[in-house]
Each structure stands twice: as structure tokens, then as C-alpha cells.
XYZ file of C-alpha atoms in Angstrom:
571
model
C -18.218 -5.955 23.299
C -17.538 -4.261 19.736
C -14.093 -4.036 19.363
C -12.598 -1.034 16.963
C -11.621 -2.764 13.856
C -8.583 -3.894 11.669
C -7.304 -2.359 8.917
C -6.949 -4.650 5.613
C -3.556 -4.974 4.379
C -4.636 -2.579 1.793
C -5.230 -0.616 3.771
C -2.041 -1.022 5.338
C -0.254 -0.416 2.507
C -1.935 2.409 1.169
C -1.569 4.200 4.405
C 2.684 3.539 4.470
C 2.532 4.824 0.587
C 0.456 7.775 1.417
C 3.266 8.509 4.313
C 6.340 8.362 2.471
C 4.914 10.561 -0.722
C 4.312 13.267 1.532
C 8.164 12.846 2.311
C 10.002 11.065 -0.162
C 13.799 12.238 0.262
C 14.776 10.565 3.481
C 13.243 7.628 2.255
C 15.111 7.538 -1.546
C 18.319 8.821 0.730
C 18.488 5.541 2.834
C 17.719 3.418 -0.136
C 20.282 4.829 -2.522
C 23.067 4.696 0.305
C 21.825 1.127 0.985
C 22.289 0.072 -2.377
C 25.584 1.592 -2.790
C 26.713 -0.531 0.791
C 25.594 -3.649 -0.269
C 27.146 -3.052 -3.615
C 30.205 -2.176 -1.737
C 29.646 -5.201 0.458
C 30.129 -7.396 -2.978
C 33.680 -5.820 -4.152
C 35.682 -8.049 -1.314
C 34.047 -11.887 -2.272
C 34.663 -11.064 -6.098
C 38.284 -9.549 -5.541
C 39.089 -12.837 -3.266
C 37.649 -14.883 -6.195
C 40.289 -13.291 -8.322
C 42.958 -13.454 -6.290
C 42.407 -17.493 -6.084
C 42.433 -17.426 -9.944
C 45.711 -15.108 -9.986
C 47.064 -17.623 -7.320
C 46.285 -20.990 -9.383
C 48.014 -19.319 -12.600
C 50.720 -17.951 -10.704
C 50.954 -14.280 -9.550
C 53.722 -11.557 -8.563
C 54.173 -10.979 -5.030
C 52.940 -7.111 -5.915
C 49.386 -8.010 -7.646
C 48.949 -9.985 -4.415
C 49.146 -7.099 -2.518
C 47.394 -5.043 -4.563
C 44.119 -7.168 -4.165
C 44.291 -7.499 -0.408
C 44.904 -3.718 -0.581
C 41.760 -3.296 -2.743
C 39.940 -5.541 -0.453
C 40.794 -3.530 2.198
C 39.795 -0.400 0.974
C 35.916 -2.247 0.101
C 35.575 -3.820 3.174
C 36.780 -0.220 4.807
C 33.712 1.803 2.332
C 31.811 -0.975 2.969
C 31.751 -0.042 6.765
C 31.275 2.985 6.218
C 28.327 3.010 4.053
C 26.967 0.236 5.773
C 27.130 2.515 9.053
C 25.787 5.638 7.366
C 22.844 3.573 5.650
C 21.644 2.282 9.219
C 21.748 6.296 10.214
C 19.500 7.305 7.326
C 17.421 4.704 7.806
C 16.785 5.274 11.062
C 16.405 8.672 10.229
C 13.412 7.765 7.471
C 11.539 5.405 9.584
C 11.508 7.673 12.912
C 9.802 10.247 10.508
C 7.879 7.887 9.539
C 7.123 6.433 12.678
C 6.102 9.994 13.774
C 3.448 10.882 10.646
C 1.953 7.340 11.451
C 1.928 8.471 15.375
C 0.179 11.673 14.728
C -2.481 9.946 11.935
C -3.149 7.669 14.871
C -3.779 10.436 17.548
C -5.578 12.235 15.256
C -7.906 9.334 14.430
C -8.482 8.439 17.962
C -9.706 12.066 18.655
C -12.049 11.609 15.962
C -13.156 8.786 16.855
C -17.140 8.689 17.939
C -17.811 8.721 21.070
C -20.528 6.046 21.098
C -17.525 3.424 19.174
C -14.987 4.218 21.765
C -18.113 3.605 24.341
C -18.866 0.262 22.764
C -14.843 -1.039 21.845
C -13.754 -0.234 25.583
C -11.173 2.270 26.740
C -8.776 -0.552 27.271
C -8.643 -1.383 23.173
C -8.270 2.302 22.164
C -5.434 2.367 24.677
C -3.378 -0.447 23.968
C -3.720 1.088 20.094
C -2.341 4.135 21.042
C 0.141 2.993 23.774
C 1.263 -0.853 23.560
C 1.179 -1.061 19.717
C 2.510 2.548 18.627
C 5.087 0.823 21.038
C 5.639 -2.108 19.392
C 6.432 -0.295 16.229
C 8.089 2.180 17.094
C 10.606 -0.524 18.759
C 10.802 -2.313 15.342
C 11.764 0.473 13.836
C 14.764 1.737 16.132
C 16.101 -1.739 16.523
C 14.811 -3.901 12.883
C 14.396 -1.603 10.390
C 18.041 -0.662 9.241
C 18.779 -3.941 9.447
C 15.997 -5.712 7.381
C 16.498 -3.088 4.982
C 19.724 -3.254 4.301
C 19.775 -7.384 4.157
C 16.035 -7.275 2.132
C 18.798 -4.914 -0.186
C 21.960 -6.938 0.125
C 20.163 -10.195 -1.117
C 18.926 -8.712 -3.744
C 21.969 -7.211 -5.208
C 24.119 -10.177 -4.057
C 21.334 -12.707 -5.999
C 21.801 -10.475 -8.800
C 25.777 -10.832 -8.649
C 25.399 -14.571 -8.445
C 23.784 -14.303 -12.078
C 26.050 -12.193 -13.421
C 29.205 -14.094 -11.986
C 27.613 -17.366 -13.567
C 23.790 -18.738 -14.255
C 24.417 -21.942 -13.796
C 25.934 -21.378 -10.376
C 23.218 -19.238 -9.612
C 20.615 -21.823 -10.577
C 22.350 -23.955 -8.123
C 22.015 -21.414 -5.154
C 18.736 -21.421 -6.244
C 18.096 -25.165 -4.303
C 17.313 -23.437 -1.392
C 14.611 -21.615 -2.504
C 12.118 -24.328 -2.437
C 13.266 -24.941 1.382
C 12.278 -21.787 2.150
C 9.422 -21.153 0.504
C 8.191 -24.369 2.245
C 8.850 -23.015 5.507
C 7.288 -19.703 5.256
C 4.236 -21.556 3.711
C 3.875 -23.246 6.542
C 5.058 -20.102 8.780
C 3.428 -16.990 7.678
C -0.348 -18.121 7.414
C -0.209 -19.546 11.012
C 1.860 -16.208 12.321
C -0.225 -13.459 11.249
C -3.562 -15.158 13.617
C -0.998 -15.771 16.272
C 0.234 -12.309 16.857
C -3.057 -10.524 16.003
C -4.960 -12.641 18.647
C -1.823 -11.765 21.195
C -2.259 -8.414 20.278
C -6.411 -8.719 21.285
C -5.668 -10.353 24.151
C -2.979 -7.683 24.888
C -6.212 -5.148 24.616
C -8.132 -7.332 27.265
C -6.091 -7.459 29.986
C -5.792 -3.591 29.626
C -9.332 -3.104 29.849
C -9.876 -5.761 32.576
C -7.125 -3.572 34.662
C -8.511 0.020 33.380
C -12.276 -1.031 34.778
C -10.738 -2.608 37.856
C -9.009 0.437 38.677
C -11.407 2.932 37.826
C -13.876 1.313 40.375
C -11.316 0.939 43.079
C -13.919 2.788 45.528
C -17.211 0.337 44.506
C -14.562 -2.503 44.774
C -13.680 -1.904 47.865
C -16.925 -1.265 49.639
C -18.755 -4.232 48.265
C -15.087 -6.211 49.390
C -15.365 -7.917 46.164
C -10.909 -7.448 45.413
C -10.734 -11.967 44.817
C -13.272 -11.536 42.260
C -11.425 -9.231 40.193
C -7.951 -9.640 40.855
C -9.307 -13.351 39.064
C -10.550 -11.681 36.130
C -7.019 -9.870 35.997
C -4.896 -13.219 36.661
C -7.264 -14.955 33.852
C -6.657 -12.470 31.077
C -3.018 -12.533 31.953
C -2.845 -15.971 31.856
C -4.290 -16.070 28.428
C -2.010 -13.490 27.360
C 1.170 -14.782 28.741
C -0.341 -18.761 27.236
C -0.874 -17.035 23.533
C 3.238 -15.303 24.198
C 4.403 -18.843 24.954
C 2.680 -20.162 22.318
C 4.050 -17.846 19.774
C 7.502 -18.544 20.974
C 7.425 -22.158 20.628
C 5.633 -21.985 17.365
C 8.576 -19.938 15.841
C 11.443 -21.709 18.067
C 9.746 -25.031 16.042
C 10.111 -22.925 12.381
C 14.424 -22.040 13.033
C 15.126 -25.572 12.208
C 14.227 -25.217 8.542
C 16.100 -22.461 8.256
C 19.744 -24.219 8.711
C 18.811 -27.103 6.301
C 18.146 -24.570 3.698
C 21.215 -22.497 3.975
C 22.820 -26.535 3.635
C 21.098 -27.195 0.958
C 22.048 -23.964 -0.843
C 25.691 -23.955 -0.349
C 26.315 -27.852 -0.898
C 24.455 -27.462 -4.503
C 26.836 -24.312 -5.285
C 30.186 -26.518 -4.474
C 28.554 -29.653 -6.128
C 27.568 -27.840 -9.169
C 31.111 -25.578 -8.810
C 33.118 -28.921 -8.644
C 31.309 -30.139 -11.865
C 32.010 -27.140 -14.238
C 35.513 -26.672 -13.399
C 36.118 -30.120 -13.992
C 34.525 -29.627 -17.173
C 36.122 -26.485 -17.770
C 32.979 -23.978 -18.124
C 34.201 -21.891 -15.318
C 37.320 -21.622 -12.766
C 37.817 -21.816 -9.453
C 37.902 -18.183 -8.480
C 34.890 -17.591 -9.918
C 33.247 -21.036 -8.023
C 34.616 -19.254 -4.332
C 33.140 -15.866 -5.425
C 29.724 -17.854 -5.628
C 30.397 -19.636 -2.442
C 30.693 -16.587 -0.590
C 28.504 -14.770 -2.620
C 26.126 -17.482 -1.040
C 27.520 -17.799 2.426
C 27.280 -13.686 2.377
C 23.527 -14.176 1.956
C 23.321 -16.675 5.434
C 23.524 -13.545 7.899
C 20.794 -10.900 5.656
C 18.201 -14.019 5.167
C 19.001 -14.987 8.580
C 17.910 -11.674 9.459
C 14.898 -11.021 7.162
C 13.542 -14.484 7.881
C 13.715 -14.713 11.765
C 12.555 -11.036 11.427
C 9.671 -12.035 10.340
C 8.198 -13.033 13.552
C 8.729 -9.418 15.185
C 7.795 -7.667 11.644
C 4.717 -9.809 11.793
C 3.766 -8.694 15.709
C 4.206 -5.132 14.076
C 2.440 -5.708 10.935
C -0.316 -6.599 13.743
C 0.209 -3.513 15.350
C 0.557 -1.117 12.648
C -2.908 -2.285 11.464
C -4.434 -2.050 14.774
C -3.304 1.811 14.888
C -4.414 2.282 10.724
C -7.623 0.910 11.982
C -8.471 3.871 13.672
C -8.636 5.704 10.731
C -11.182 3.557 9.421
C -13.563 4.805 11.767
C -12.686 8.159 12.842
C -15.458 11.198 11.621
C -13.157 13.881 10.582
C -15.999 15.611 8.917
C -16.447 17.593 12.017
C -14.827 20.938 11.481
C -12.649 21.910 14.649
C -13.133 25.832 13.996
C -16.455 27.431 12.986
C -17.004 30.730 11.916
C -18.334 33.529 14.677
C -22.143 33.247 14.188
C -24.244 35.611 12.760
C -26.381 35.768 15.781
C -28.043 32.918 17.608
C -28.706 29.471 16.159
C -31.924 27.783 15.482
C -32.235 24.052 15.778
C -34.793 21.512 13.706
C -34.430 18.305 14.779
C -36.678 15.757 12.714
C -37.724 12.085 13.122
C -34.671 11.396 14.859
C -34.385 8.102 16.278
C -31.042 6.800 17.934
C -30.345 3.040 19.461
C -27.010 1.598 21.110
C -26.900 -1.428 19.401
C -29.827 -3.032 19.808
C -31.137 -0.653 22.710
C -33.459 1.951 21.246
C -32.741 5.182 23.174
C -34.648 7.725 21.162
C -38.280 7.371 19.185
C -39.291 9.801 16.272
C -38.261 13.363 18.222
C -39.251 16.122 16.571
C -37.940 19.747 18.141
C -37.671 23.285 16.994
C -35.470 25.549 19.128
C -35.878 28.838 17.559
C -32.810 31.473 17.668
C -31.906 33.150 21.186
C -34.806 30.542 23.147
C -33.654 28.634 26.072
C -34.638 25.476 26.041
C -34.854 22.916 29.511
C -34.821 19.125 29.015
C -36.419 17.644 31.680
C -37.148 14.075 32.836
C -36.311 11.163 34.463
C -32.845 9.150 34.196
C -32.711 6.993 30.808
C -35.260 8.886 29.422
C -33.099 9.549 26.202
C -31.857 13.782 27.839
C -28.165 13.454 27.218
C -28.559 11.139 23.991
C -30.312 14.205 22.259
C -28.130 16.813 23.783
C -25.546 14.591 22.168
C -26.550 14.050 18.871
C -27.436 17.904 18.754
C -23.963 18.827 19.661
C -22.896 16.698 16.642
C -20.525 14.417 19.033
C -22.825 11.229 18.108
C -24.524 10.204 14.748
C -28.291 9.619 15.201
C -29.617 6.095 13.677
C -32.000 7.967 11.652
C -33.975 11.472 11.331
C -31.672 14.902 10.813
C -30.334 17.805 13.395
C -30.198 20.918 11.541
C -28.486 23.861 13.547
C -28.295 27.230 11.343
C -27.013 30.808 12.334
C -28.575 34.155 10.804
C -26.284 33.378 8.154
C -27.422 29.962 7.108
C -24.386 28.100 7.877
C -23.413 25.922 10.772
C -22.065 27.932 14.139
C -19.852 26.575 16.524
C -21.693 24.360 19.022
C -20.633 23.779 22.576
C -21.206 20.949 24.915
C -20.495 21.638 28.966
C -21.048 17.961 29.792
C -21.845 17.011 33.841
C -18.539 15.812 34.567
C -16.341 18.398 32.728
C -12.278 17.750 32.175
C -10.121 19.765 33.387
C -6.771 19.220 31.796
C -3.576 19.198 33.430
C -1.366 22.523 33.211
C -1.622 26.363 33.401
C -5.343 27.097 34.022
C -4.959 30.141 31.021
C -3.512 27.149 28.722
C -6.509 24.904 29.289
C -8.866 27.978 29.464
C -7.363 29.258 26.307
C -8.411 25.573 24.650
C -11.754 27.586 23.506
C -10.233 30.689 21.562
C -6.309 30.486 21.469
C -5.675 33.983 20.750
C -7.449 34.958 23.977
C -5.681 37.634 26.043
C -5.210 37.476 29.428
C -8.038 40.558 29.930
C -10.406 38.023 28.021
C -9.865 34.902 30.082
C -10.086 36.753 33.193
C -13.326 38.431 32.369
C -15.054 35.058 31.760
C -13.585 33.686 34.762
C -15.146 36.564 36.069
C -18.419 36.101 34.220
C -18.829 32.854 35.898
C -18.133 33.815 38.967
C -14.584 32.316 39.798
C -12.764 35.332 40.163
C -12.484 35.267 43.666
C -10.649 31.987 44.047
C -8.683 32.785 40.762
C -7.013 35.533 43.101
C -5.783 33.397 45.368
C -4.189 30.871 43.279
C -0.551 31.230 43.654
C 0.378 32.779 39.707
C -3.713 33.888 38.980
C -4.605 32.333 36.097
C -0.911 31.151 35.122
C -0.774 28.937 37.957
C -0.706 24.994 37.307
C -3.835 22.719 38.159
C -3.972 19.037 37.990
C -2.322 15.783 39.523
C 0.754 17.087 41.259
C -0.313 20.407 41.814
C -3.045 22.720 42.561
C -6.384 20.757 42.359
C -9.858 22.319 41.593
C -13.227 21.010 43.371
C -15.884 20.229 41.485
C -17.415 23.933 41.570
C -14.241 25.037 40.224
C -14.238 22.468 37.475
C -17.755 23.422 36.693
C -16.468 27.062 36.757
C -13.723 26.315 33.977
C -15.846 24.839 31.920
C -18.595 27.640 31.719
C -15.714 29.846 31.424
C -14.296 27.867 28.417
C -17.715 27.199 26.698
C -17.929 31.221 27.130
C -14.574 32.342 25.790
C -15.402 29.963 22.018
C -18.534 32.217 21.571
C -20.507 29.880 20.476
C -24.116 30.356 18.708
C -25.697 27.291 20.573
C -25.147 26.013 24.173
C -26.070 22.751 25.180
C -25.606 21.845 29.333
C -26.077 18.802 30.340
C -26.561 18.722 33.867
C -23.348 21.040 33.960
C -23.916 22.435 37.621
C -25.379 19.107 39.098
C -21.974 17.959 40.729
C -22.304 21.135 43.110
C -23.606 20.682 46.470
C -26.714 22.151 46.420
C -25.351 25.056 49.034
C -23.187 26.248 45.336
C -26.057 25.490 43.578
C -27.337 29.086 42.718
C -23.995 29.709 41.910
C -23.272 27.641 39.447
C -27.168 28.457 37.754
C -26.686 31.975 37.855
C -22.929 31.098 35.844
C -24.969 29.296 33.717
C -27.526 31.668 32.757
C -24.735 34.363 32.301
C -23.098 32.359 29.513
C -26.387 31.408 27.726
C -27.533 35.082 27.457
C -27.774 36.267 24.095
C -27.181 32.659 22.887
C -29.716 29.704 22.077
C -29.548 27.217 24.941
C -29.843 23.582 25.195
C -29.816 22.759 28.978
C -30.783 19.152 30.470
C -31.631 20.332 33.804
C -30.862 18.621 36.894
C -32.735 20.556 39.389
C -35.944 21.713 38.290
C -35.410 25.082 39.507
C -33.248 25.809 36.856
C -35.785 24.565 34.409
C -38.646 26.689 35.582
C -36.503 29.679 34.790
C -36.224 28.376 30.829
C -37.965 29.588 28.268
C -39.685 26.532 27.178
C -39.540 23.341 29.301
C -39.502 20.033 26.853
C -40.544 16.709 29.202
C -38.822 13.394 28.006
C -40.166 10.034 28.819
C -38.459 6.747 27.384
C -36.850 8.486 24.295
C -39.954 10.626 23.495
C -40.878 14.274 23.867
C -44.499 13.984 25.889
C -44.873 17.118 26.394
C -43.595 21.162 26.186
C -44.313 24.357 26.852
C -43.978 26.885 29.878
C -43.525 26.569 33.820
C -46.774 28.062 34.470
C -48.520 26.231 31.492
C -47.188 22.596 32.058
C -48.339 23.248 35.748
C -51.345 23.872 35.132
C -52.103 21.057 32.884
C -50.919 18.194 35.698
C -49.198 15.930 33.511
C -45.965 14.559 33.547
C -44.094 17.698 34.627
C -46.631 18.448 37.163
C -45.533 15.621 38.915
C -42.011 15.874 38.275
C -42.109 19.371 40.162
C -44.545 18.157 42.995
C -41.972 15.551 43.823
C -39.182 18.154 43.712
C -40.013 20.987 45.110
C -38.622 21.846 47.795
């Protein structure tokens, strides 16, 4: 199976930068308030560190109170800001959060049909679902936080130097410890988490194809075999989770010995230059709690690391979409200048390594209805797809023109149309969103469904879809004509849009059909040959070539391929 792919961490990055300079203020807000609480966070080590100096020389019982007073009052802002920078960061990353949400949705709508066809419904879900997720928790419940220590060590690092280098250089003992660890750490997390977050995308595709052939399951009694496949790709999910957790329960250790390390060097080193008189003693227990300060932010930006990595994973899981999405498909054409024509050259088209289509060549000139005939596989819906622009042919060129020389709107009624949940005017109104209410109910009318329209509880306000008033497929079929009608488009393409009738609504559904194509160039793969017969040019398919075309009468009366076609058909 192709699986979509992963963005770079270039890509990555490039996609968060591109986010936060379309809206920079919340994000310079909750950095600015950030700094100004870790700054705040600072004032009570260095007034304590005073007030040991102050102590040692011998101080008034009134300057004493005046430092725990000011420490007070820092520890009180510090709060405060501390509080407030959470808020705004919050704030920045939901928005955030949100632009990378809707990217993401947009992508996935984008997205060709043939990639999603290959990758699996499962992966594009889990993309969309399980790691938008996974982020989204990160940010609600990490991001404040790792900001504001990623902040707060910097600052705090940056009073150590100030307060005294050499005591600085000294915290500085840990650093090896630490880079050590994540050494080790970081190169094996990042496989870890992304091969969770693929296995993750299994199991949801091993349970979306399980239940979407519930029916074929059951009839065949074949339930063991695939509740296996479910318990095995859970079992390799739940065995890469486990593994992950004891891989970073295993990394904790080394974070204790470097926070020893750290703070013995700064009282070792502390010890040594007040003996020699470089520094004091205040100044030493500012650094030690300058350092001790810095346990709980690189506590929290290290062991963070494990759940910033899973969404690191995630984040460019979802970017990845974007990687592959076409968004060179306009969603709005002009309104055609009259029907369009089609030229459709040396097109060839394979799935993989499955050639569908062979060097098709096809004119459909402006207003002419054109029936694809032919057996199954013979390559009918590939071409109808390629011409409606929702795939990309391996080779050759689709050229569909108006009057006016650009491209029209094209619309595809596929065999098994959606119906989406909600009013029936809302869904109906998906084709032209300024439609009135006269409109829609004329091309209900149109196609024939006005008489069941009447007798929906609100007419054409009333709700359809799980939960509450569902359609049959006629009905569907009947929406769909109806919406294909109502975006006036210059070229129709059906493909076998009124097989999933019965064939007593049969006529029905044709007669729809041919009401929406009039005046319009058609495309229509034809499932029952009577519908065919009535085209005006019949094109026969046979293993991804065109073998032959031309009219009813004529194509009968040469006995070929369609000849046969219709002798085994008619009825």
C-alpha cells in the first residue's frame, strides 16, 4: 500500500513560520509577557542573595523587612504574570492550532482521489482525527508550559552570567550530561513515535475495512479471520506504546545525575571563591538557586520532549498533506459561454503498475451527448474521471473549452452519489449557494422529485441523513441530478448515475438524466444500453481503448463489438 507521505522538518518549519506571520500579535503578546514572568521569576533568588550578604555584615531589623517585603511583592507579580503568560499562550497556540487544522482539511479535500485510493482511508483518517488530536492536546496541556521554562532558562542562564562567569561556567557541568543524554535520546525517539504513529494508521484502516464489509463478513462467516487481523495490528500498536514508554522511563535516570552534577560544581566552585575572596556568599546562594530554579523548567522541557516528539510526529503527518494536495483546481468557474467541447489526446492512465487506459483519442464537440459503453474494467469511469479533472492522467492531455475559450465548470454525478447529512436545501444548495428556494425547487422538480419533496415533513428544509429522514437510492440519485443541475455546468459527465435504481425507476431516473444534459455537452457511461441508444454518439471501450464509435443504428449495423453488447442486452 502507498502510504501519504511525511513532511521534512523543513517543511515543518516553514509551515509553523508561514502560520504565525499571517498572525503575529498573539504570538509576540505571549512571548513578551513570558519574558517579563520569568524576569519577574528572577527578582526573589537575587533579593534572598542580598539579604544573606546584608545578614553576614550585619543589618537593621527594617532593611530585613524591606527585602522580604520586596520579595513578596516579586514572587506576588511573578504569579501573576506567570498566570497571564500561560493565558496568552494558550490563546496563540489554539489559533494556531486552528490555521494548522483548517490547512489540513483543506489539503485533505484536495487531495487526489487516486492517492487517497492508494494510501487507504484509514491513514488519511488517523491524519485528520488521531494526530490533529495529538496536537491539539499538546498544545492545551504543554505548550504554556514549555514555553515559559524554554524562556525562564534562558533568562535565568543569562542571570547566572551576569551574577558571576565563573559561577556560571560551573553550572555549566551539566551541560555535557545532558547533551549526552539527548544524543542518545532524540535520534532513537523521533523513529519510535513516527512508527507508533504508522502503526496508529493501520489498525484504523484494518477496523475501517472490517467494518465497511460487515455484510460480506458476515455471509461468508469469516468474523475469526478478521477480528485476528484487528487483535494483530493492535498488538503491534500497543508493543511499539510499551516500547516507547520503557525506552524513555530508561532516559529519566540521566536526568537527576545532571541536575547533581550541576548544582554540586556551583557550591564547589562557590566555596572556592569566597574563600578566596572573588565573590560573597549572597551572591554564591543567588547562583544556587538561580540553578536549583532551572531543575523544574529543564525538568519540564526535557521530559517534554517525549510528548513534543509524538507531536512533532503528528504535526508532520498532517503538513504532509499539503505536500500532495492539487489545489490548482479552481472551486468556482465562470458560467459558460455555451456548451463545452472536449479533445482528449494520447491519454494513457495506469494505477501503479496497472495500465488502465491506452493512447485514447476523443473529440466531444459542444452540445453532443456522448455514451460510454462497455464492459466492467474496460477503462469507462477512469476516462470519465480524468475528464472531470478529479484524477491526473499518466500521460496525453484533456482539453475542455467553452464558446469563450476558457475552462467551464465540469460536473461529475458519480454511481453512488453522497448525500450529506442536514437540510436537503443546504446540501442541494452545495452547487450554487445563492440559490433561492424557487430555484432549488424547480430542479427538484426538473428531475422529477417533486412529489416526494412534498411530503417530507419541512419540503425542502427538512433534515436527511443518519438520525433522521433517510432517502432511497432513487432519491439520492434524484439529489444529485438536481445538484449537478442547479451549478449550471457546461459539461456533464454520468457515470452510471441512475444504475442503483431498480430497473421498475429506471425510466425515471433516464428521463432526469436527459433533462439535465439538455442544452449541455454530456459525458454519460451508460449502464443500461437503453440509455445509450438514445445518445448522440455511442463510443465502445474495450481494455482501456476506444474500438469503436458512432451511432445506434450505425454500430448495429456493422456487428462488432456493440452489436453484441446490445444482442446480449436487449431485452
Amino acid at each position: 500500500m502507498t502510504r501519504l507521505p511525511i513532511a521534512d522538518a523543513r517543511t515543518v518549519r516553514t509551515g509553523l513560520v508561514r502560520q504565525i506571520r499571517r498572525r503575529p500579535g498573539p504570538t509576540l503578546l505571549a512571548l513578551a509577557v513570558t519574558a517579563a514572568a520569568a524576569i519577574a521569576g528572577l527578582a526573589p533568588a537575587r533579593i534572598i542573595g542580598i539579604l544573606v550578604d546584608r545578614v553576614l555584615a550585619g543589618t537593621t531589623y527594617g532593611e530585613l523587612v524591606r527585602l522580604l517585603i520586596w520579595t513578596a511583592v516579586a514572587l506576588a507579580v511573578g504569579a501573576v504574570l506567570t498566570g497571564l503568560a500561560a493565558a496568552l499562550t494558550v490563546r496563540a497556540g489554539q489559533l494556531l492550532l486552528a490555521a494548522v487544522r483548517e490547512d489540513a482539511l483543506d489539503a485533505a479535500l484536495h487531495l487526489p482521489t487516486e492517492t487517497v485510493e492508494e494510501a487507504g482511508r484509514g491513514d488519511l483518517l488517523s491524519r485528520i482525527s488521531d494526530d490533529v488530536g495529538i496536537v491539539a492536546e499538546t498544545v492545551t496541556n504543554l505548550l504554556a508550559v514549555w514555553v515559559s521554562s524554554a524562556v525562564a532558562i534562558l533568562l535565568t542562564v543569562a542571570g547566572l552570567a551576569a551574577l558571576d562567569p565563573w559561577l556560571a561556567l560551573a553550572g555549566c557541568a551539566t551541560i555535557p550530561v545532558y547533551i549526552f543524554s539527548l544524543r542518545w535520546y532524540l535520534p532513537r525517539a523521533a523513529p519510535i513515535y513516527a512508527e507508533q504513529r504508522v502503526a496508529f494508521a493501520d489498525r484504523a484502516e484494518t477496523i475501517l475495512s472490517t467494518l465497511g464489509g460487515l455484510t460480506t463478513i458476515g455471509t461468508y462467516r469469516a468474523e475469526p479471520r478478521f477480528v485476528s487481523s484487528i487483535d494483530a495490528s493492535s498488538e503491534r500498536a500497543r508493543d511499539i506504546s510499551r516500547h516507547a514508554l520503557w525506552f524513555v522511563t530508561g532516559w529519566v535516570k540521566w536526568l537527576n545525575i545532571a541536575e547533581l552534577v550541576g548544582l554540586s560544581a556551583i557550591i564547589a566552585t562557590g566555596f572556592l571563591l569566597v574563600d578566596a575572596g572573588a565573590t560573597t556568599a549572597g551572591a554564591v546562594t543567588t547562583a544556587a538557586l538561580y540553578f536549583h530554579r532551572l531543575f523544574g523548567p529543564l525538568g519540564v522541557v526535557v521530559m517534554s520532549v517525549d510528548d513534543m516528539q509524538s507531536a512533532a510526529a503528528s504535526l508532520a503527518r498532517i503538513l504532509g498533506l499539503s505536500t500532495v494536495s492539487d489545489r490548482t483546481r479552481q472551486p468556482a468557474a465562470p458560467p459558460p459561454a455555451g456548451p463545452a467541447t472536449v479533445e482528449i489526446g494520447g491519454l494513457h492512465h495506469a494505477y501503479g503498475t496497472n495500465p488502465v487506459l491506452h493512447d485514447v483519442d476523443l473529440r466531444i464537440e459542444a452540445g453532443e451527448r456522448v455514451a460510454l459503453v462497455g464492459a466492467s474494467g474496460a477503462g469507462k469511469t477512469t476516462l470519465a474521471g480524468i475528464v472531470a479533472g478529479t484524477l491526473t492522467p499518466t500521460a496525453g492531455t484533456v482539453d475542455v473549452r467553452d464558446a469563450a475559450g476558457q475552462r467551464p465548470r465540469v460536473i461529475l454525478v458519480a454511481q453512488e452519489p453522497h448525500v450529506f447529512a442536514g437540510p436537503l436545501s443546504i446540501d442541494l444548495r452545495l452547487a450554487r449557494p445563492e440559490a433561492t428556494d424557487a430555484e432549488i425547487t424547480d430542479a427538484l422538480t426538473l428531475v422529477g422529485a417533486d412529489g416526494w419533496v412534498r411530503q417530507l415533513p419541512d419540503g425542502i428544509d427538512t433534515r436527511i441523513g443518519p438520525g433522521h429522514t433517510q432517502l432511497d437510492d432513487e432519491q439520492r440519485a434524484q439529489v444529485a441530478l438536481a445538484r449537478a443541475h442547479l451549478a449550471a455546468p457546461a459539461l456533464v459527465i454520468l457515470d452510471e448515475a441512475t444504475a442503483e435504481s431498480g430497473s421498475h425507476h429506471a425510466d425515471v431516473l433516464e428521463r432526469a438524466a436527459e433533462r439535465v444534459c439538455a442544452g449541455r455537452t454530456a459525458l454519460i457511461i451508460a449502464h443500461r444500453l437503453g440509455q445509450a441508444a438514445r445518445a448522440d454518439r455511442i463510443v465502445v471501450m474495450e481494455h482501456g481503448r476506444i474500438v469503436e464509435q458512432g451511432t445506434h443504428d450505425d454500430l448495429l449495423a456493422r456487428g462488432g463489438p456493440y452489436a453484441h453488447l446490445w444482442a446480449a442486452w436487449k431485452p
